[in-house]
Short mmCIF file of C-alpha atoms in Angstrom, two decimals:
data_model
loop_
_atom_site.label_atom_id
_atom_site.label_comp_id
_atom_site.label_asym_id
_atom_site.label_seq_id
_atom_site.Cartn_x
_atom_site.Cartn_y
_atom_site.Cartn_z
CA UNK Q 1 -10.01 -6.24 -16.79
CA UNK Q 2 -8.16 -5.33 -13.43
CA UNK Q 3 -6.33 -2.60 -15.28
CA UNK Q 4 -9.52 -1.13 -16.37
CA UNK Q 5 -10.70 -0.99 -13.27
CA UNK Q 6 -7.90 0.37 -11.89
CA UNK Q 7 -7.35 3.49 -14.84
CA UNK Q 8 -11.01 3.78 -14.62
CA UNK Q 9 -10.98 4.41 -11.02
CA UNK Q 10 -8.22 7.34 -11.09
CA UNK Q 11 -9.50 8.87 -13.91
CA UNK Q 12 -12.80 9.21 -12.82
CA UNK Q 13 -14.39 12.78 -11.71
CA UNK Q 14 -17.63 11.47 -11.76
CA UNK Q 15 -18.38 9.60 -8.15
CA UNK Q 16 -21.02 6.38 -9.22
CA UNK Q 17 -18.90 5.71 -11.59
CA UNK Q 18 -15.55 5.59 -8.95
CA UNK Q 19 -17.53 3.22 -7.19
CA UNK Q 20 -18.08 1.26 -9.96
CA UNK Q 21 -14.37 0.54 -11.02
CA UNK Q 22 -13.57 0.66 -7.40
CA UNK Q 23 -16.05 -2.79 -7.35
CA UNK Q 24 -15.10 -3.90 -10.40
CA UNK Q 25 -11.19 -4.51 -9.66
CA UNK Q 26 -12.43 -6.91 -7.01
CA UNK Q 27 -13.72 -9.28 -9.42
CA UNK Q 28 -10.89 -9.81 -11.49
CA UNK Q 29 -8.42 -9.88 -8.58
CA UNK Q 30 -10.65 -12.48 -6.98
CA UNK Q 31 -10.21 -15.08 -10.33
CA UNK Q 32 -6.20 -14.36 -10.02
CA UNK Q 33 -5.79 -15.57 -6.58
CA UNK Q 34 -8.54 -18.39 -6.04
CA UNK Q 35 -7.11 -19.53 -9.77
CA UNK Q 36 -3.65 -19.17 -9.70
CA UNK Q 37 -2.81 -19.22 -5.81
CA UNK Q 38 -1.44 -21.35 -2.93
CA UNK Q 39 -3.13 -24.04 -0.75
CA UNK Q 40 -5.95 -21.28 0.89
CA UNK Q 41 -6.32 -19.42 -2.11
CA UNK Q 42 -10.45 -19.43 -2.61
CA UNK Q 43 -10.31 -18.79 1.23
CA UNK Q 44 -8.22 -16.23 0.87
CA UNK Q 45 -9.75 -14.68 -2.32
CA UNK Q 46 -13.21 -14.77 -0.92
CA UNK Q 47 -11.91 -13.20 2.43
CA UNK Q 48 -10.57 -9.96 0.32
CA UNK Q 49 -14.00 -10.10 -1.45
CA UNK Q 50 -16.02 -9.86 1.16
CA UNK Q 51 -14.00 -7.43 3.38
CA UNK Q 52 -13.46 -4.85 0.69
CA UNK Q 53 -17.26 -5.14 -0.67
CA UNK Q 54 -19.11 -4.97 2.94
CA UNK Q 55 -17.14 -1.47 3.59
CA UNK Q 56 -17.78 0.11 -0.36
CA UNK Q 57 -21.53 -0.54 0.13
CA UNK Q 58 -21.48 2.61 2.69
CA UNK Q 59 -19.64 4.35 0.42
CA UNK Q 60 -22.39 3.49 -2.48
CA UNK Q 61 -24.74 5.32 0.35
CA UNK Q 62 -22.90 8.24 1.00
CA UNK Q 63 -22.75 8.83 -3.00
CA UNK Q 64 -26.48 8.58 -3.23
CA UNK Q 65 -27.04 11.08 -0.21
CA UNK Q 66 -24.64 13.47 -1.55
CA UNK Q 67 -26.49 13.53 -5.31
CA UNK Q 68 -30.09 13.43 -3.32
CA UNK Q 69 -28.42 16.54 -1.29
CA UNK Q 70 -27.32 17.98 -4.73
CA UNK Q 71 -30.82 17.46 -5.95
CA UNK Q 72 -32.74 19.38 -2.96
CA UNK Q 73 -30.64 22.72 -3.52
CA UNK Q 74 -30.43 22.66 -6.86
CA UNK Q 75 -33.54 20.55 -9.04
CA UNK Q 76 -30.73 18.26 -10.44
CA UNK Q 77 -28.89 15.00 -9.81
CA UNK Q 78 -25.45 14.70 -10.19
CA UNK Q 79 -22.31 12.65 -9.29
CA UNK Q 80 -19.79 15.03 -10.69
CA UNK Q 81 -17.15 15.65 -8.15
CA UNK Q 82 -16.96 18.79 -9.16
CA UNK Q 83 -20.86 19.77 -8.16
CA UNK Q 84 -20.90 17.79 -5.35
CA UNK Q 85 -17.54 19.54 -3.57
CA UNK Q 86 -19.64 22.77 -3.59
CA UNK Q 87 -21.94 21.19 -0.98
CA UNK Q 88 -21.24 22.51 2.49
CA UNK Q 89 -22.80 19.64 5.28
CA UNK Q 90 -23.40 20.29 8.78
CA UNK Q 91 -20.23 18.76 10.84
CA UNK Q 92 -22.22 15.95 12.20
CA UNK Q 93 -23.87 15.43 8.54
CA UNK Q 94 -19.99 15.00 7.41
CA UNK Q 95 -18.90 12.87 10.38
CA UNK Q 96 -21.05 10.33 8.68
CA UNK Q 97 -20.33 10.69 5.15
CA UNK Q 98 -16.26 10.89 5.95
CA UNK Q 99 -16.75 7.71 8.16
CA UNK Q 100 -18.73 6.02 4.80
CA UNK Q 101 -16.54 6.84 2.67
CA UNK Q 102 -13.35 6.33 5.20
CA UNK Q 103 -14.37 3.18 5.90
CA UNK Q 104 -14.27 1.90 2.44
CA UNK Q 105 -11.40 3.11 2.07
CA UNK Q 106 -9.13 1.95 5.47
CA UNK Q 107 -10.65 -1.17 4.21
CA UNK Q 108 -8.49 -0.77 0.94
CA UNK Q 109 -5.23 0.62 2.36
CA UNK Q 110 -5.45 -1.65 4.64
CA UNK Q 111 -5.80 0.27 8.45
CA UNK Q 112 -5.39 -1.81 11.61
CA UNK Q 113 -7.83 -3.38 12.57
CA UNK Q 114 -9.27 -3.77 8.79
CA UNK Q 115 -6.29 -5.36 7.72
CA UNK Q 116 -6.53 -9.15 8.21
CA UNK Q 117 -7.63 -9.55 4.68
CA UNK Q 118 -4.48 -8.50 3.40
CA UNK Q 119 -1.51 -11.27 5.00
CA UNK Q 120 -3.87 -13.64 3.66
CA UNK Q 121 -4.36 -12.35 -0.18
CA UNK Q 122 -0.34 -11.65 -0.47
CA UNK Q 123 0.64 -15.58 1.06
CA UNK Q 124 -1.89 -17.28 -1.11
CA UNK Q 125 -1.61 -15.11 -4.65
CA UNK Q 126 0.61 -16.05 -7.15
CA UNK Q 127 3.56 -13.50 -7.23
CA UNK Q 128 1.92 -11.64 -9.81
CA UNK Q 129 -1.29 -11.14 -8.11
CA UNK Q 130 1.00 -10.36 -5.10
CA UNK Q 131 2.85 -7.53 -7.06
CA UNK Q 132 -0.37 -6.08 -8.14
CA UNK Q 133 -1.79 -5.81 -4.69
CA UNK Q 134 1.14 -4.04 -2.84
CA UNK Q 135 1.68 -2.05 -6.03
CA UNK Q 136 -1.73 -0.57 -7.02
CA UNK Q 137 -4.34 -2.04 -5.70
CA UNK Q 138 -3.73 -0.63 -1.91
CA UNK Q 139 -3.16 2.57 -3.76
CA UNK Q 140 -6.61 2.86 -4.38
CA UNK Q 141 -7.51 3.22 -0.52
CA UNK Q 142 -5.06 6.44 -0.16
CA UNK Q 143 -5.98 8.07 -3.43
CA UNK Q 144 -9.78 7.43 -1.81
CA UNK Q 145 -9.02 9.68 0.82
CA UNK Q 146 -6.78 12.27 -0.85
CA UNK Q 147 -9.25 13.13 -3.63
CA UNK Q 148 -12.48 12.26 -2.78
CA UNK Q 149 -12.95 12.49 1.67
CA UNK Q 150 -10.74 14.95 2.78
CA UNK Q 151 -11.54 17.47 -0.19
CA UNK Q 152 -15.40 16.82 -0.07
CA UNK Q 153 -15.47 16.31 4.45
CA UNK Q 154 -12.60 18.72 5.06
CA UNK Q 155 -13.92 19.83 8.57
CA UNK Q 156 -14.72 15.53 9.01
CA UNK Q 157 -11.28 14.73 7.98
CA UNK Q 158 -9.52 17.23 10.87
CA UNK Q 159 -11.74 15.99 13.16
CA UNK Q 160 -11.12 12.62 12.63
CA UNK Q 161 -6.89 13.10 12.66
CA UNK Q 162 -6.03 12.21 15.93
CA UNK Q 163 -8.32 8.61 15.41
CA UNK Q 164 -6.57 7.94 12.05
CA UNK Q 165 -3.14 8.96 12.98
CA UNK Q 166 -3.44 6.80 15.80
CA UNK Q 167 -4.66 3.68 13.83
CA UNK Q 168 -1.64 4.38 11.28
CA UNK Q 169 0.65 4.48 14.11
CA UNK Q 170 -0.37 1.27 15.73
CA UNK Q 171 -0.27 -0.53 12.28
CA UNK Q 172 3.23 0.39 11.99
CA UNK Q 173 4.26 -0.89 15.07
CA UNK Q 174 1.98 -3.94 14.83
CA UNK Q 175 2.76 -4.83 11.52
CA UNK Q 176 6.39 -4.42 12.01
CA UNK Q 177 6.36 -6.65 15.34
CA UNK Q 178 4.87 -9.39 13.44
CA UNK Q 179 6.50 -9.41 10.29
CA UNK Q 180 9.87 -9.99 12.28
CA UNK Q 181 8.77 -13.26 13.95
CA UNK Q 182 7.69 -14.56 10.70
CA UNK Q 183 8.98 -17.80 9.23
CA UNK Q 184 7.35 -17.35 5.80
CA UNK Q 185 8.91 -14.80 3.53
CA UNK Q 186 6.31 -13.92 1.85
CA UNK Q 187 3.96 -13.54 4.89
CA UNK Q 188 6.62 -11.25 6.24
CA UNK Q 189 6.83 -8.73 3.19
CA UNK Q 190 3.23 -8.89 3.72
CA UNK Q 191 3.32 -7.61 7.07
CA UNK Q 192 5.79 -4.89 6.24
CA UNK Q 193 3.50 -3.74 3.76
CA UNK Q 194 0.58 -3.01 6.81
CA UNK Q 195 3.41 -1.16 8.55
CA UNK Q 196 4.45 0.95 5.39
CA UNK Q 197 0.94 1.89 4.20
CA UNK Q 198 0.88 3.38 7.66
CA UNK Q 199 3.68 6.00 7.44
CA UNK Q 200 1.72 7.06 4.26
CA UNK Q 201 -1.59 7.51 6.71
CA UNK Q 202 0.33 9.26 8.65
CA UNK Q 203 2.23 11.79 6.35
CA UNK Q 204 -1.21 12.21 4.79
CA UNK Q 205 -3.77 13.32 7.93
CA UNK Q 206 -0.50 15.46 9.55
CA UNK Q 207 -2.58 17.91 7.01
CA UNK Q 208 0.51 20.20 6.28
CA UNK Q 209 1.99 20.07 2.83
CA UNK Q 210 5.26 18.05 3.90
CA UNK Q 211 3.44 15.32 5.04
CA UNK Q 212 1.20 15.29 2.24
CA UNK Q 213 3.41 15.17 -0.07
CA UNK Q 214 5.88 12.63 1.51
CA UNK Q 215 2.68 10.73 1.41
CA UNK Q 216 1.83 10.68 -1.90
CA UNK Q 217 5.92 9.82 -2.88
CA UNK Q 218 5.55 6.79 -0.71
CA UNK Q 219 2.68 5.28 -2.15
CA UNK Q 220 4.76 5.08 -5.20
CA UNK Q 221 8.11 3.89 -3.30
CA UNK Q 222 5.75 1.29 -1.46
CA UNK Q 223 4.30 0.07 -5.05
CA UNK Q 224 8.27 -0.42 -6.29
CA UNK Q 225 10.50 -1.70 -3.11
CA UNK Q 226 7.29 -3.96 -1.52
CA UNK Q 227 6.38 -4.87 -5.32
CA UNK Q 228 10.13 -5.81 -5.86
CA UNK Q 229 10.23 -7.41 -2.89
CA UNK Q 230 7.39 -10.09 -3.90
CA UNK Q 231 8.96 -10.35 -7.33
CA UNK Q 232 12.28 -11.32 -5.75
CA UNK Q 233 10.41 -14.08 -3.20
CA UNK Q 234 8.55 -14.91 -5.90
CA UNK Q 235 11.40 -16.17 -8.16
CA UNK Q 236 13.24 -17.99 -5.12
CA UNK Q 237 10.01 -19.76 -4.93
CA UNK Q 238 10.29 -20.77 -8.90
CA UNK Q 239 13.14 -22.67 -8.18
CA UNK Q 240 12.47 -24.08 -4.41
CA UNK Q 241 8.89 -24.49 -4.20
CA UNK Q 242 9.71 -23.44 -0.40
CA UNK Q 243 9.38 -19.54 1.10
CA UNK Q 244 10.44 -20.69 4.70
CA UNK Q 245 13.06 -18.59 5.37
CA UNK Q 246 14.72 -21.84 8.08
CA UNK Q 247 15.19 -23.75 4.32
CA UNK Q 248 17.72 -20.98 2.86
CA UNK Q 249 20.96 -19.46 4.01
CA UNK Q 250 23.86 -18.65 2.43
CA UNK Q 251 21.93 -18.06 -0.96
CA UNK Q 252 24.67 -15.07 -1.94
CA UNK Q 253 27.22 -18.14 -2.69
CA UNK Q 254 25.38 -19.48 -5.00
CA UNK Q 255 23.05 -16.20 -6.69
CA UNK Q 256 25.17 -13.33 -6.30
CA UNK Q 257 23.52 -11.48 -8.71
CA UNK Q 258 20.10 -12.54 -7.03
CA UNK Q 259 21.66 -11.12 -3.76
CA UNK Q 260 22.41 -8.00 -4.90
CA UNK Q 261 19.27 -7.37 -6.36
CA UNK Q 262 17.75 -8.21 -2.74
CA UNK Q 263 20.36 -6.32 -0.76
CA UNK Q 264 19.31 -3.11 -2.74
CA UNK Q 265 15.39 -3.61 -2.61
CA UNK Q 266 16.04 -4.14 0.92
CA UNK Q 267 17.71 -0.96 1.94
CA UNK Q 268 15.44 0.92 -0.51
CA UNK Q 269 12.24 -0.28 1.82
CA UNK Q 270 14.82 0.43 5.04
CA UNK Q 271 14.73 4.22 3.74
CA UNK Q 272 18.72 4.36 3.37
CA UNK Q 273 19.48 7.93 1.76
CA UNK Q 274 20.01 7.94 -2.06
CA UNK Q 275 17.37 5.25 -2.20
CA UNK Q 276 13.93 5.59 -2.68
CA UNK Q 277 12.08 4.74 0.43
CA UNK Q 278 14.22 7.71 1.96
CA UNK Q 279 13.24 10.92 0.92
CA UNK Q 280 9.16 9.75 1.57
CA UNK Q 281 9.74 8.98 4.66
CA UNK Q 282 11.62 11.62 5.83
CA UNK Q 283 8.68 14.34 4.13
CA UNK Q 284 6.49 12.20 6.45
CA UNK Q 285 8.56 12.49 9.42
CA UNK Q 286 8.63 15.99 8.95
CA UNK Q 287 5.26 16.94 8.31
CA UNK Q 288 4.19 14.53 11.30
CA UNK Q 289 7.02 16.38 13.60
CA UNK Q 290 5.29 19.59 13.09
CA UNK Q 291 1.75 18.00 13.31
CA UNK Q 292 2.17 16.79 16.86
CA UNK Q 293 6.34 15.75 17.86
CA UNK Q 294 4.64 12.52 19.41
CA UNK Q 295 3.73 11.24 16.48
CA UNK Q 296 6.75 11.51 14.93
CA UNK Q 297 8.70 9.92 17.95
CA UNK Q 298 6.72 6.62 17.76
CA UNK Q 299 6.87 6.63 13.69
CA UNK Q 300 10.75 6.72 14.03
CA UNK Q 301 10.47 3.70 16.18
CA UNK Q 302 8.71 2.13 13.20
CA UNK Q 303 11.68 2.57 11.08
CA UNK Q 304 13.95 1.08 13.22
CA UNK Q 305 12.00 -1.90 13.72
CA UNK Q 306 11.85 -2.00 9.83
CA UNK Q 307 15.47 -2.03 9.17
CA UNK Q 308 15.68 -4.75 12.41
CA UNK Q 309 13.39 -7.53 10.02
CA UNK Q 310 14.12 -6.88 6.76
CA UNK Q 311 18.29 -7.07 7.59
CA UNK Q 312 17.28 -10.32 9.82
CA UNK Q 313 15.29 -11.73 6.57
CA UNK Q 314 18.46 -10.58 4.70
CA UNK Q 315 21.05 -12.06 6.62
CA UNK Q 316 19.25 -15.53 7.26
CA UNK Q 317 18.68 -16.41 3.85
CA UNK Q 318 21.54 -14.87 1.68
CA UNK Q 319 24.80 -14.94 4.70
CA UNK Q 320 25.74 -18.25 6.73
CA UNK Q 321 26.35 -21.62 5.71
CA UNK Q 322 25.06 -23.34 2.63
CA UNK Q 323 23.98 -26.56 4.31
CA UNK Q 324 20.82 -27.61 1.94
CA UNK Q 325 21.85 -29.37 -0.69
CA UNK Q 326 18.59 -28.90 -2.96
CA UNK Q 327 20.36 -24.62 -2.81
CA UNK Q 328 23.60 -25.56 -3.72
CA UNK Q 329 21.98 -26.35 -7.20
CA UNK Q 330 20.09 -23.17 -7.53
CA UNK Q 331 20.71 -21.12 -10.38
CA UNK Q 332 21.26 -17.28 -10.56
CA UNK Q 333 18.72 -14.89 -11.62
CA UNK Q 334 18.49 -15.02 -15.47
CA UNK Q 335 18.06 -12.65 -18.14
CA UNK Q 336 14.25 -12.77 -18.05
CA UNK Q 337 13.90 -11.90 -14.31
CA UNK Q 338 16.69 -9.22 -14.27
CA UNK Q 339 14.53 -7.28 -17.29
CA UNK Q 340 11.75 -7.97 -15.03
CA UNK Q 341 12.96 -5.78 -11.93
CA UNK Q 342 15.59 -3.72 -13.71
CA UNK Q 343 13.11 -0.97 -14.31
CA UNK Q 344 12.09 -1.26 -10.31
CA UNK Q 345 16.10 -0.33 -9.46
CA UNK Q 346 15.92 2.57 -11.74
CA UNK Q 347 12.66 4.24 -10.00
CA UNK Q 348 14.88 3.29 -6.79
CA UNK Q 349 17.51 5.53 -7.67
CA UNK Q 350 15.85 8.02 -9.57
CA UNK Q 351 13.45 8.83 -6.95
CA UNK Q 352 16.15 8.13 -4.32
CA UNK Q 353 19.03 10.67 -6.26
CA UNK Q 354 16.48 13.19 -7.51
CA UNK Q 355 13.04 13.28 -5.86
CA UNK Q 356 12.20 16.47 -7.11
CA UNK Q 357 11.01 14.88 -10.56
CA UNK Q 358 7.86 13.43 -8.82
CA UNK Q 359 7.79 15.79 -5.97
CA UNK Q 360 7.48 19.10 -8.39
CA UNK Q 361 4.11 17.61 -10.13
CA UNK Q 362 1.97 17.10 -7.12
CA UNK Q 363 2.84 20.52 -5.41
CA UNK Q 364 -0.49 22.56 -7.12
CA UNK Q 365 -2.67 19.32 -5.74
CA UNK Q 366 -1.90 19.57 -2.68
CA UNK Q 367 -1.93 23.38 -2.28
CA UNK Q 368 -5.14 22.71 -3.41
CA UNK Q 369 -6.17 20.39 -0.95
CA UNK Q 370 -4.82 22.29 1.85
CA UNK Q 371 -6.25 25.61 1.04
CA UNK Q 372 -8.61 27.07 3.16
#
């Protein structure tokens, strides 16, 4: 069912029925963490329920005005995205529709301060639901804006840059300062995840077409290093019952395969060159350098802190002594788990060694999106 509603809502041109599969993934991913979560999970399920419902019932309005607007110029109601882009609002009219429909969607991504949903779903879901969340399900609050507000508010969604921009920018700094004080591993992938999604605000509203698309190439290296990343937690928790990172240390003694694995997913969400997490970021960089320099000055300082947590989480749980005895028994990723993130480490180096295979696709879209 949450596949559904996640094809349903990217194949859909027709706006009632995007908000319908945008609602309908909610339900599904509620049952997976208040069923198969932690100690908070119903709190935590019913906390992303009610956050990401409350801001898609403005959206639901904004759909209906736009068909009514449809319906006074031309006799007939219609959702079709297609119709409904021809409509050209007054900028205050648009203000308020882009804010609607932005709303539901910062919501989704998740934007500081709409974000304190999030830590909670990833710490409480089983690893599966985590995976899901940081792989498609934020996706669906980017893809919101790129297809649907900017293209139907364009004169709304320059206006509103600097704001945005400047959310993005504090959620990377935010969510990067709190992810390295974190004694929880999971909690602090969960953080870094708020601090990524960020870079990909950012790279999106510089509204120039390196930015853009350095956006849209990090939603997908987000989905596969942060995904990975909860996959890897997750099977250290199979074995441990325990994602303190204080209870680990020296790990790489004992799961050297299992280290590996980590060492690369790590550097991949760093951004180290021939690895995935570079190339978007640097597209993002650029296209927020010739936005406004600023910007790009205090996104850099996002990727430093970045590298500063996730080596720290790498060096306190796989380096240094093995002094818990209930590790020295742990046994190395098996042949189950390694099928399970092989195909992650090939999108790693693929996109890492030769971008241009998902960079080539998107470059009519965005043309598109950013012509006049």
């Amino acid at each position: 069912m949450l596949q559904a509603g996640v094809m349903g809502s990217f194949l859909s041109l027709d706006l009632f029925m995007f908000f319908v599969f945008f609602e309908i993934v909610l339900v599904p991913m509620y049952f997976l963490i208040a069923g198969w979560g932690y100690e908070k999970r119903v709190y935590a399920a019913t906390k992303f329920f009610l956050f990401t419902m409350a801001g898609s019932l403005l959206m639901l309005l904004a759909i209906l005005w736009l068909a009514w607007s449809h319906a006074e110029v031309t006799g007939q109601w219609t959702f079709s995205y297609d119709l409904l882009s021809r409509l050209d609002f007054p900028i205050e009219q648009q203000m308020l529709l882009f804010g609607a429909f932005a709303l539901a969607f910062a919501i989704k991504v998740p934007l500081v301060p709409l974000h304190t949903w999030l830590p909670d779903a990833h710490v409480e879901a089983p690893t599966g639901g985590s995976v899901i969340l940081a792989g498609v399900l934020l996706k669906l609050g980017t893809y919101g804006f790129l297809r649907f507000a900017m293209p139907l508010f364009p004169h709304a969604a320059s206006a509103a840059q600097p704001l945005l921009v400047t959310l993005a920018l504090i959620g990377i700094l935010y969510g990067a300062l709190v992810a390295w004080v974190q004694s929880d591993m999971k909690k602090l992938v969960a953080y870094s995840s708020v601090s990524h999604m960020g870079f990909v605000m950012i790279g999106m509203f510089a509204l120039n077409d390196a930015g853009l698309r350095g956006s849209i190439l990090q939603m997908l290296n987000h989905g596969v290093s942060t995904g990975a990343l909860f996959l890897l937690v997750g099977i250290v928790y199979e074995r441990r019952h325990n994602r303190m990172i204080a209870e680990y240390g020296g790990l790489a003694k004992v799961m050297p395969l299992y280290a590996t694995f980590f060492l690369i997913i790590t550097l991949s969400s760093i951004g180290l060159p021939t690895l995935n997490g570079f190339i978007g970021e640097l597209m993002i960089l650029q296209g927020a350098f010739a936005a406004n320099r600023v910007w790009a000055y205090w996104a850099v300082l996002g990727i430093v802190l970045g590298a500063a947590y996730l080596l720290w989480l790498y060096q306190r749980t796989m380096f240094g002594t093995l002094d818990k005895e209930e590790n020295k028994k742990l046994i190395d990723i098996n042949f189950r788990e390694i099928m399970v993130v092989a195909p992650l480490l090939v999108f790693i180096f693929w996109i890492g060694i030769y971008p241009n295979a998902f960079l080539a696709p998107m470059e009519a879209a965005v043309r598109l999106l950013l012509a006049p």
